[in-house]
């Protein structure tokens, strides 16, 4: 990393506001140890679904972004939620991936979603319940971010394409082709998307999705200069 910067990359939150608050407090303590260094927060996406507090998590992230230098990346779950505002065909998939919990957090009862008429009602209710600040947050999420020798994306990268030529679909969804690759991507890829028991460090990538919504462990990768460290709940 460039001198004077310290990256705090945070994995998949999935509506666990309690863990996010705990992790941010631990990061603040770490920043206090070297207050002269500029902290940059990089959130890797999947802020919503599965956990109980998706709406509150977005509120917290927006608030945090107003006071700190932050990069918010898009996860596949945010992509689906935005798609559902205009395309009802995504609703079944969203519900299978934890969207019911997100709708509930916006005070929208989401039972019985498989009925076609019910989907129309849910789409309308989601439109009405989603604050403009939340819509702008979801709309403006980045697909990737590069700094120093590191490339940040939610899911990973296509090993057969240069980093500058990656498709958003791969950055948000790719798994096995990327995870099993030994290709030198030119930078170390920091990602989430595929839950692991422990931070997974390979020669070409680092996975920091420790399955927070199910395990209670939300993880942050700290990068400063040539050093790596981990802060987790």
PDB file of C-alpha atoms in Angstrom:
ATOM      1  CA  UNK A   1       0.000   0.000   0.000  1.00  0.00           C
ATOM      2  CA  UNK A   2       1.124   3.603  -0.564  1.00  0.00           C
ATOM      3  CA  UNK A   3       2.788   5.163   2.454  1.00  0.00           C
ATOM      4  CA  UNK A   4       0.460   6.932   4.870  1.00  0.00           C
ATOM      5  CA  UNK A   5      -2.612   4.815   4.021  1.00  0.00           C
ATOM      6  CA  UNK A   6      -4.114   1.936   5.945  1.00  0.00           C
ATOM      7  CA  UNK A   7      -6.824  -0.203   4.377  1.00  0.00           C
ATOM      8  CA  UNK A   8      -9.602  -1.800   6.403  1.00  0.00           C
ATOM      9  CA  UNK A   9     -11.373  -4.270   4.088  1.00  0.00           C
ATOM     10  CA  UNK A  10     -14.592  -5.665   5.567  1.00  0.00           C
ATOM     11  CA  UNK A  11     -16.287  -8.868   4.436  1.00  0.00           C
ATOM     12  CA  UNK A  12     -19.919  -9.846   3.893  1.00  0.00           C
ATOM     13  CA  UNK A  13     -22.155  -8.328   6.607  1.00  0.00           C
ATOM     14  CA  UNK A  14     -25.554  -9.757   5.582  1.00  0.00           C
ATOM     15  CA  UNK A  15     -27.738  -7.705   7.876  1.00  0.00           C
ATOM     16  CA  UNK A  16     -25.722  -8.304  11.050  1.00  0.00           C
ATOM     17  CA  UNK A  17     -25.681  -4.741  12.360  1.00  0.00           C
ATOM     18  CA  UNK A  18     -24.596  -5.998  15.770  1.00  0.00           C
ATOM     19  CA  UNK A  19     -21.397  -7.446  14.324  1.00  0.00           C
ATOM     20  CA  UNK A  20     -20.777  -4.399  12.140  1.00  0.00           C
ATOM     21  CA  UNK A  21     -20.978  -2.078  15.130  1.00  0.00           C
ATOM     22  CA  UNK A  22     -18.648  -4.314  17.119  1.00  0.00           C
ATOM     23  CA  UNK A  23     -16.133  -4.524  14.276  1.00  0.00           C
ATOM     24  CA  UNK A  24     -16.152  -0.775  13.605  1.00  0.00           C
ATOM     25  CA  UNK A  25     -15.485  -0.172  17.297  1.00  0.00           C
ATOM     26  CA  UNK A  26     -12.485  -2.510  17.168  1.00  0.00           C
ATOM     27  CA  UNK A  27     -11.213  -0.767  14.046  1.00  0.00           C
ATOM     28  CA  UNK A  28     -11.522   2.604  15.790  1.00  0.00           C
ATOM     29  CA  UNK A  29      -9.328   1.267  18.583  1.00  0.00           C
ATOM     30  CA  UNK A  30      -6.768   0.126  16.003  1.00  0.00           C
ATOM     31  CA  UNK A  31      -6.812   3.520  14.280  1.00  0.00           C
ATOM     32  CA  UNK A  32      -6.194   5.163  17.640  1.00  0.00           C
ATOM     33  CA  UNK A  33      -2.874   3.374  17.892  1.00  0.00           C
ATOM     34  CA  UNK A  34      -1.581   5.231  14.799  1.00  0.00           C
ATOM     35  CA  UNK A  35      -3.787   8.301  14.341  1.00  0.00           C
ATOM     36  CA  UNK A  36      -1.408   9.925  11.821  1.00  0.00           C
ATOM     37  CA  UNK A  37      -2.153   7.224   9.222  1.00  0.00           C
ATOM     38  CA  UNK A  38      -5.114   7.822   6.842  1.00  0.00           C
ATOM     39  CA  UNK A  39      -7.636   4.968   7.182  1.00  0.00           C
ATOM     40  CA  UNK A  40      -9.586   3.843   4.111  1.00  0.00           C
ATOM     41  CA  UNK A  41     -12.534   1.518   4.624  1.00  0.00           C
ATOM     42  CA  UNK A  42     -13.331  -0.900   1.783  1.00  0.00           C
ATOM     43  CA  UNK A  43     -16.616  -2.771   2.171  1.00  0.00           C
ATOM     44  CA  UNK A  44     -16.827  -5.836  -0.074  1.00  0.00           C
ATOM     45  CA  UNK A  45     -20.589  -6.004  -0.594  1.00  0.00           C
ATOM     46  CA  UNK A  46     -23.474  -8.219   0.561  1.00  0.00           C
ATOM     47  CA  UNK A  47     -24.669  -5.793   3.203  1.00  0.00           C
ATOM     48  CA  UNK A  48     -28.238  -7.111   3.106  1.00  0.00           C
ATOM     49  CA  UNK A  49     -30.264 -10.375   3.269  1.00  0.00           C
ATOM     50  CA  UNK A  50     -30.174 -13.353   5.646  1.00  0.00           C
ATOM     51  CA  UNK A  51     -29.475 -11.384   8.823  1.00  0.00           C
ATOM     52  CA  UNK A  52     -32.222  -9.492  10.695  1.00  0.00           C
ATOM     53  CA  UNK A  53     -31.104  -5.852  10.238  1.00  0.00           C
ATOM     54  CA  UNK A  54     -30.524  -5.062   6.562  1.00  0.00           C
ATOM     55  CA  UNK A  55     -32.210  -1.661   6.628  1.00  0.00           C
ATOM     56  CA  UNK A  56     -30.367  -0.638   9.782  1.00  0.00           C
ATOM     57  CA  UNK A  57     -27.077  -1.882   8.313  1.00  0.00           C
ATOM     58  CA  UNK A  58     -27.458   0.385   5.289  1.00  0.00           C
ATOM     59  CA  UNK A  59     -28.316   3.308   7.563  1.00  0.00           C
ATOM     60  CA  UNK A  60     -25.132   2.631   9.518  1.00  0.00           C
ATOM     61  CA  UNK A  61     -22.987   2.376   6.380  1.00  0.00           C
ATOM     62  CA  UNK A  62     -24.354   5.623   4.968  1.00  0.00           C
ATOM     63  CA  UNK A  63     -23.651   7.343   8.280  1.00  0.00           C
ATOM     64  CA  UNK A  64     -20.149   5.868   8.399  1.00  0.00           C
ATOM     65  CA  UNK A  65     -19.443   6.970   4.845  1.00  0.00           C
ATOM     66  CA  UNK A  66     -20.349  10.570   5.680  1.00  0.00           C
ATOM     67  CA  UNK A  67     -17.635  10.714   8.349  1.00  0.00           C
ATOM     68  CA  UNK A  68     -14.904   8.502   6.900  1.00  0.00           C
ATOM     69  CA  UNK A  69     -13.135   7.737   3.638  1.00  0.00           C
ATOM     70  CA  UNK A  70     -15.045   4.689   2.410  1.00  0.00           C
ATOM     71  CA  UNK A  71     -15.329   2.569  -0.719  1.00  0.00           C
ATOM     72  CA  UNK A  72     -18.566   0.586  -0.981  1.00  0.00           C
ATOM     73  CA  UNK A  73     -18.493  -2.333  -3.418  1.00  0.00           C
ATOM     74  CA  UNK A  74     -21.512  -4.067  -4.881  1.00  0.00           C
ATOM     75  CA  UNK A  75     -22.378  -7.627  -3.906  1.00  0.00           C
ATOM     76  CA  UNK A  76     -24.657  -9.995  -5.772  1.00  0.00           C
ATOM     77  CA  UNK A  77     -27.315  -9.493  -3.088  1.00  0.00           C
ATOM     78  CA  UNK A  78     -27.428  -5.734  -3.677  1.00  0.00           C
ATOM     79  CA  UNK A  79     -27.628  -6.364  -7.416  1.00  0.00           C
ATOM     80  CA  UNK A  80     -30.665  -8.608  -6.965  1.00  0.00           C
ATOM     81  CA  UNK A  81     -32.426  -6.182  -4.633  1.00  0.00           C
ATOM     82  CA  UNK A  82     -32.044  -3.325  -7.123  1.00  0.00           C
ATOM     83  CA  UNK A  83     -33.204  -5.593  -9.976  1.00  0.00           C
ATOM     84  CA  UNK A  84     -36.364  -6.436  -8.026  1.00  0.00           C
ATOM     85  CA  UNK A  85     -37.447  -2.797  -8.094  1.00  0.00           C
ATOM     86  CA  UNK A  86     -37.995  -3.016 -11.842  1.00  0.00           C
ATOM     87  CA  UNK A  87     -38.094  -6.729 -12.708  1.00  0.00           C
ATOM     88  CA  UNK A  88     -40.444  -9.069 -10.815  1.00  0.00           C
ATOM     89  CA  UNK A  89     -38.772 -12.171 -12.265  1.00  0.00           C
ATOM     90  CA  UNK A  90     -35.930 -11.755  -9.744  1.00  0.00           C
ATOM     91  CA  UNK A  91     -38.154 -12.053  -6.670  1.00  0.00           C
ATOM     92  CA  UNK A  92     -38.110 -15.851  -6.358  1.00  0.00           C
ATOM     93  CA  UNK A  93     -34.317 -15.902  -6.416  1.00  0.00           C
ATOM     94  CA  UNK A  94     -34.151 -13.026  -3.936  1.00  0.00           C
ATOM     95  CA  UNK A  95     -36.401 -14.831  -1.489  1.00  0.00           C
ATOM     96  CA  UNK A  96     -34.268 -17.992  -1.747  1.00  0.00           C
ATOM     97  CA  UNK A  97     -31.151 -15.953  -0.952  1.00  0.00           C
ATOM     98  CA  UNK A  98     -32.507 -14.211   2.136  1.00  0.00           C
ATOM     99  CA  UNK A  99     -34.523 -11.360   0.674  1.00  0.00           C
ATOM    100  CA  UNK A 100     -37.446 -12.093   2.976  1.00  0.00           C
ATOM    101  CA  UNK A 101     -35.386 -10.931   5.942  1.00  0.00           C
ATOM    102  CA  UNK A 102     -34.499  -7.733   4.096  1.00  0.00           C
ATOM    103  CA  UNK A 103     -38.128  -6.949   3.288  1.00  0.00           C
ATOM    104  CA  UNK A 104     -39.060  -7.668   6.905  1.00  0.00           C
ATOM    105  CA  UNK A 105     -36.432  -5.153   8.035  1.00  0.00           C
ATOM    106  CA  UNK A 106     -38.264  -2.547   5.935  1.00  0.00           C
ATOM    107  CA  UNK A 107     -41.498  -3.553   7.739  1.00  0.00           C
ATOM    108  CA  UNK A 108     -42.796  -5.427   4.688  1.00  0.00           C
ATOM    109  CA  UNK A 109     -44.263  -8.849   5.623  1.00  0.00           C
ATOM    110  CA  UNK A 110     -42.912 -11.164   2.921  1.00  0.00           C
ATOM    111  CA  UNK A 111     -44.679 -14.466   3.515  1.00  0.00           C
ATOM    112  CA  UNK A 112     -46.473 -16.129   0.585  1.00  0.00           C
ATOM    113  CA  UNK A 113     -44.246 -14.483  -1.987  1.00  0.00           C
ATOM    114  CA  UNK A 114     -44.625 -17.195  -4.643  1.00  0.00           C
ATOM    115  CA  UNK A 115     -48.093 -16.011  -5.537  1.00  0.00           C
ATOM    116  CA  UNK A 116     -47.871 -13.777  -8.642  1.00  0.00           C
ATOM    117  CA  UNK A 117     -50.203 -11.138  -7.261  1.00  0.00           C
ATOM    118  CA  UNK A 118     -48.250 -11.150  -4.018  1.00  0.00           C
ATOM    119  CA  UNK A 119     -45.015 -10.358  -5.888  1.00  0.00           C
ATOM    120  CA  UNK A 120     -46.653  -7.313  -7.485  1.00  0.00           C
ATOM    121  CA  UNK A 121     -47.699  -6.135  -4.011  1.00  0.00           C
ATOM    122  CA  UNK A 122     -44.234  -6.716  -2.565  1.00  0.00           C
ATOM    123  CA  UNK A 123     -42.545  -4.849  -5.400  1.00  0.00           C
ATOM    124  CA  UNK A 124     -44.812  -1.859  -4.857  1.00  0.00           C
ATOM    125  CA  UNK A 125     -44.287  -1.989  -1.088  1.00  0.00           C
ATOM    126  CA  UNK A 126     -40.508  -2.167  -1.520  1.00  0.00           C
ATOM    127  CA  UNK A 127     -40.602   0.879  -3.798  1.00  0.00           C
ATOM    128  CA  UNK A 128     -42.519   2.819  -1.181  1.00  0.00           C
ATOM    129  CA  UNK A 129     -40.483   1.648   1.805  1.00  0.00           C
ATOM    130  CA  UNK A 130     -36.989   2.130   0.328  1.00  0.00           C
ATOM    131  CA  UNK A 131     -35.684   5.584   1.335  1.00  0.00           C
ATOM    132  CA  UNK A 132     -34.114   7.646  -1.439  1.00  0.00           C
ATOM    133  CA  UNK A 133     -30.822   7.624   0.462  1.00  0.00           C
ATOM    134  CA  UNK A 134     -30.864   3.814   0.403  1.00  0.00           C
ATOM    135  CA  UNK A 135     -31.711   3.725  -3.298  1.00  0.00           C
ATOM    136  CA  UNK A 136     -28.819   6.060  -4.081  1.00  0.00           C
ATOM    137  CA  UNK A 137     -26.496   3.975  -1.912  1.00  0.00           C
ATOM    138  CA  UNK A 138     -27.431   0.762  -3.720  1.00  0.00           C
ATOM    139  CA  UNK A 139     -27.381   2.413  -7.155  1.00  0.00           C
ATOM    140  CA  UNK A 140     -23.925   3.961  -6.716  1.00  0.00           C
ATOM    141  CA  UNK A 141     -22.038   0.900  -5.432  1.00  0.00           C
ATOM    142  CA  UNK A 142     -18.768   0.190  -7.279  1.00  0.00           C
ATOM    143  CA  UNK A 143     -18.010  -3.153  -8.915  1.00  0.00           C
ATOM    144  CA  UNK A 144     -14.302  -3.114  -7.989  1.00  0.00           C
ATOM    145  CA  UNK A 145     -11.552  -0.999  -6.466  1.00  0.00           C
ATOM    146  CA  UNK A 146      -7.770  -0.974  -6.905  1.00  0.00           C
ATOM    147  CA  UNK A 147      -5.131   0.459  -4.604  1.00  0.00           C
ATOM    148  CA  UNK A 148      -1.450  -0.389  -4.399  1.00  0.00           C
ATOM    149  CA  UNK A 149      -0.840  -4.065  -5.099  1.00  0.00           C
ATOM    150  CA  UNK A 150      -4.427  -5.038  -4.252  1.00  0.00           C
ATOM    151  CA  UNK A 151      -7.629  -5.427  -6.253  1.00  0.00           C
ATOM    152  CA  UNK A 152     -10.901  -5.556  -4.317  1.00  0.00           C
ATOM    153  CA  UNK A 153     -14.082  -7.218  -5.624  1.00  0.00           C
ATOM    154  CA  UNK A 154     -17.025  -8.950  -4.021  1.00  0.00           C
ATOM    155  CA  UNK A 155     -16.680 -12.446  -5.504  1.00  0.00           C
ATOM    156  CA  UNK A 156     -13.372 -12.465  -7.380  1.00  0.00           C
ATOM    157  CA  UNK A 157     -12.220 -12.160 -10.972  1.00  0.00           C
ATOM    158  CA  UNK A 158     -12.271 -14.136 -14.195  1.00  0.00           C
ATOM    159  CA  UNK A 159      -8.789 -15.698 -14.522  1.00  0.00           C
ATOM    160  CA  UNK A 160      -9.031 -15.445 -18.315  1.00  0.00           C
ATOM    161  CA  UNK A 161      -9.453 -11.660 -18.414  1.00  0.00           C
ATOM    162  CA  UNK A 162      -7.241  -8.751 -17.408  1.00  0.00           C
ATOM    163  CA  UNK A 163      -8.267  -6.892 -14.276  1.00  0.00           C
ATOM    164  CA  UNK A 164      -9.151  -3.851 -16.379  1.00  0.00           C
ATOM    165  CA  UNK A 165     -11.502  -5.944 -18.545  1.00  0.00           C
ATOM    166  CA  UNK A 166     -13.548  -7.755 -15.918  1.00  0.00           C
ATOM    167  CA  UNK A 167     -17.302  -8.155 -16.383  1.00  0.00           C
ATOM    168  CA  UNK A 168     -19.493  -7.085 -13.474  1.00  0.00           C
ATOM    169  CA  UNK A 169     -21.202 -10.492 -13.505  1.00  0.00           C
ATOM    170  CA  UNK A 170     -17.881 -12.188 -12.725  1.00  0.00           C
ATOM    171  CA  UNK A 171     -16.898  -9.634 -10.091  1.00  0.00           C
ATOM    172  CA  UNK A 172     -20.199 -10.300  -8.277  1.00  0.00           C
ATOM    173  CA  UNK A 173     -20.840 -14.007  -8.857  1.00  0.00           C
ATOM    174  CA  UNK A 174     -17.743 -16.035  -9.816  1.00  0.00           C
ATOM    175  CA  UNK A 175     -16.684 -18.935  -7.607  1.00  0.00           C
ATOM    176  CA  UNK A 176     -14.862 -22.144  -8.573  1.00  0.00           C
ATOM    177  CA  UNK A 177     -13.097 -20.959 -11.720  1.00  0.00           C
ATOM    178  CA  UNK A 178     -11.552 -18.156  -9.689  1.00  0.00           C
ATOM    179  CA  UNK A 179     -11.065 -20.000  -6.408  1.00  0.00           C
ATOM    180  CA  UNK A 180      -9.184 -22.885  -8.014  1.00  0.00           C
ATOM    181  CA  UNK A 181      -6.974 -20.688 -10.206  1.00  0.00           C
ATOM    182  CA  UNK A 182      -3.252 -20.267  -9.632  1.00  0.00           C
ATOM    183  CA  UNK A 183      -2.994 -17.471 -12.196  1.00  0.00           C
ATOM    184  CA  UNK A 184      -1.005 -14.393 -11.265  1.00  0.00           C
ATOM    185  CA  UNK A 185      -3.640 -11.675 -11.614  1.00  0.00           C
ATOM    186  CA  UNK A 186      -1.061  -8.900 -11.372  1.00  0.00           C
ATOM    187  CA  UNK A 187      -2.456  -7.871  -8.007  1.00  0.00           C
ATOM    188  CA  UNK A 188      -3.671  -9.717  -4.930  1.00  0.00           C
ATOM    189  CA  UNK A 189      -7.474 -10.036  -5.134  1.00  0.00           C
ATOM    190  CA  UNK A 190      -9.261  -9.382  -1.838  1.00  0.00           C
ATOM    191  CA  UNK A 191     -12.782 -10.806  -1.916  1.00  0.00           C
ATOM    192  CA  UNK A 192     -15.710 -12.331  -0.060  1.00  0.00           C
ATOM    193  CA  UNK A 193     -18.814 -14.105  -1.431  1.00  0.00           C
ATOM    194  CA  UNK A 194     -17.745 -17.683  -0.620  1.00  0.00           C
ATOM    195  CA  UNK A 195     -17.888 -18.328   3.148  1.00  0.00           C
ATOM    196  CA  UNK A 196     -14.826 -19.907   4.764  1.00  0.00           C
ATOM    197  CA  UNK A 197     -14.122 -20.926   8.360  1.00  0.00           C
ATOM    198  CA  UNK A 198     -10.889 -18.945   8.501  1.00  0.00           C
ATOM    199  CA  UNK A 199      -9.421 -16.149   6.377  1.00  0.00           C
ATOM    200  CA  UNK A 200      -8.141 -17.897   3.253  1.00  0.00           C
ATOM    201  CA  UNK A 201      -4.780 -16.556   2.066  1.00  0.00           C
ATOM    202  CA  UNK A 202      -3.436 -17.832  -1.260  1.00  0.00           C
ATOM    203  CA  UNK A 203      -0.621 -16.623  -3.492  1.00  0.00           C
ATOM    204  CA  UNK A 204      -3.027 -14.605  -5.643  1.00  0.00           C
ATOM    205  CA  UNK A 205      -6.074 -13.881  -3.462  1.00  0.00           C
ATOM    206  CA  UNK A 206      -7.403 -13.407   0.090  1.00  0.00           C
ATOM    207  CA  UNK A 207     -10.948 -14.444   1.043  1.00  0.00           C
ATOM    208  CA  UNK A 208     -12.327 -12.671   4.111  1.00  0.00           C
ATOM    209  CA  UNK A 209     -15.959 -13.844   4.073  1.00  0.00           C
ATOM    210  CA  UNK A 210     -16.178 -15.757   7.346  1.00  0.00           C
ATOM    211  CA  UNK A 211     -19.961 -16.281   7.125  1.00  0.00           C
ATOM    212  CA  UNK A 212     -20.881 -13.574   9.622  1.00  0.00           C
ATOM    213  CA  UNK A 213     -24.664 -14.058   9.451  1.00  0.00           C
ATOM    214  CA  UNK A 214     -24.316 -17.710  10.535  1.00  0.00           C
ATOM    215  CA  UNK A 215     -21.050 -17.765  12.511  1.00  0.00           C
ATOM    216  CA  UNK A 216     -21.079 -14.444  14.329  1.00  0.00           C
ATOM    217  CA  UNK A 217     -17.625 -13.729  12.930  1.00  0.00           C
ATOM    218  CA  UNK A 218     -17.340 -10.619  10.759  1.00  0.00           C
ATOM    219  CA  UNK A 219     -13.799 -10.121   9.505  1.00  0.00           C
ATOM    220  CA  UNK A 220     -11.674  -7.143   8.500  1.00  0.00           C
ATOM    221  CA  UNK A 221      -8.383  -7.420   6.636  1.00  0.00           C
ATOM    222  CA  UNK A 222      -5.938  -4.665   7.603  1.00  0.00           C
ATOM    223  CA  UNK A 223      -3.325  -3.706   5.003  1.00  0.00           C
ATOM    224  CA  UNK A 224      -0.576  -1.207   5.742  1.00  0.00           C
ATOM    225  CA  UNK A 225       2.592  -0.996   3.691  1.00  0.00           C
ATOM    226  CA  UNK A 226       3.635  -4.605   3.134  1.00  0.00           C
ATOM    227  CA  UNK A 227       1.940  -5.975   6.258  1.00  0.00           C
ATOM    228  CA  UNK A 228      -1.354  -7.814   6.700  1.00  0.00           C
ATOM    229  CA  UNK A 229      -3.400  -8.263   9.861  1.00  0.00           C
ATOM    230  CA  UNK A 230      -6.913  -9.391  10.768  1.00  0.00           C
ATOM    231  CA  UNK A 231      -9.533  -7.874  13.075  1.00  0.00           C
ATOM    232  CA  UNK A 232     -12.699  -9.898  13.637  1.00  0.00           C
ATOM    233  CA  UNK A 233     -15.676 -10.196  15.947  1.00  0.00           C
TER     234      UNK A 233
END
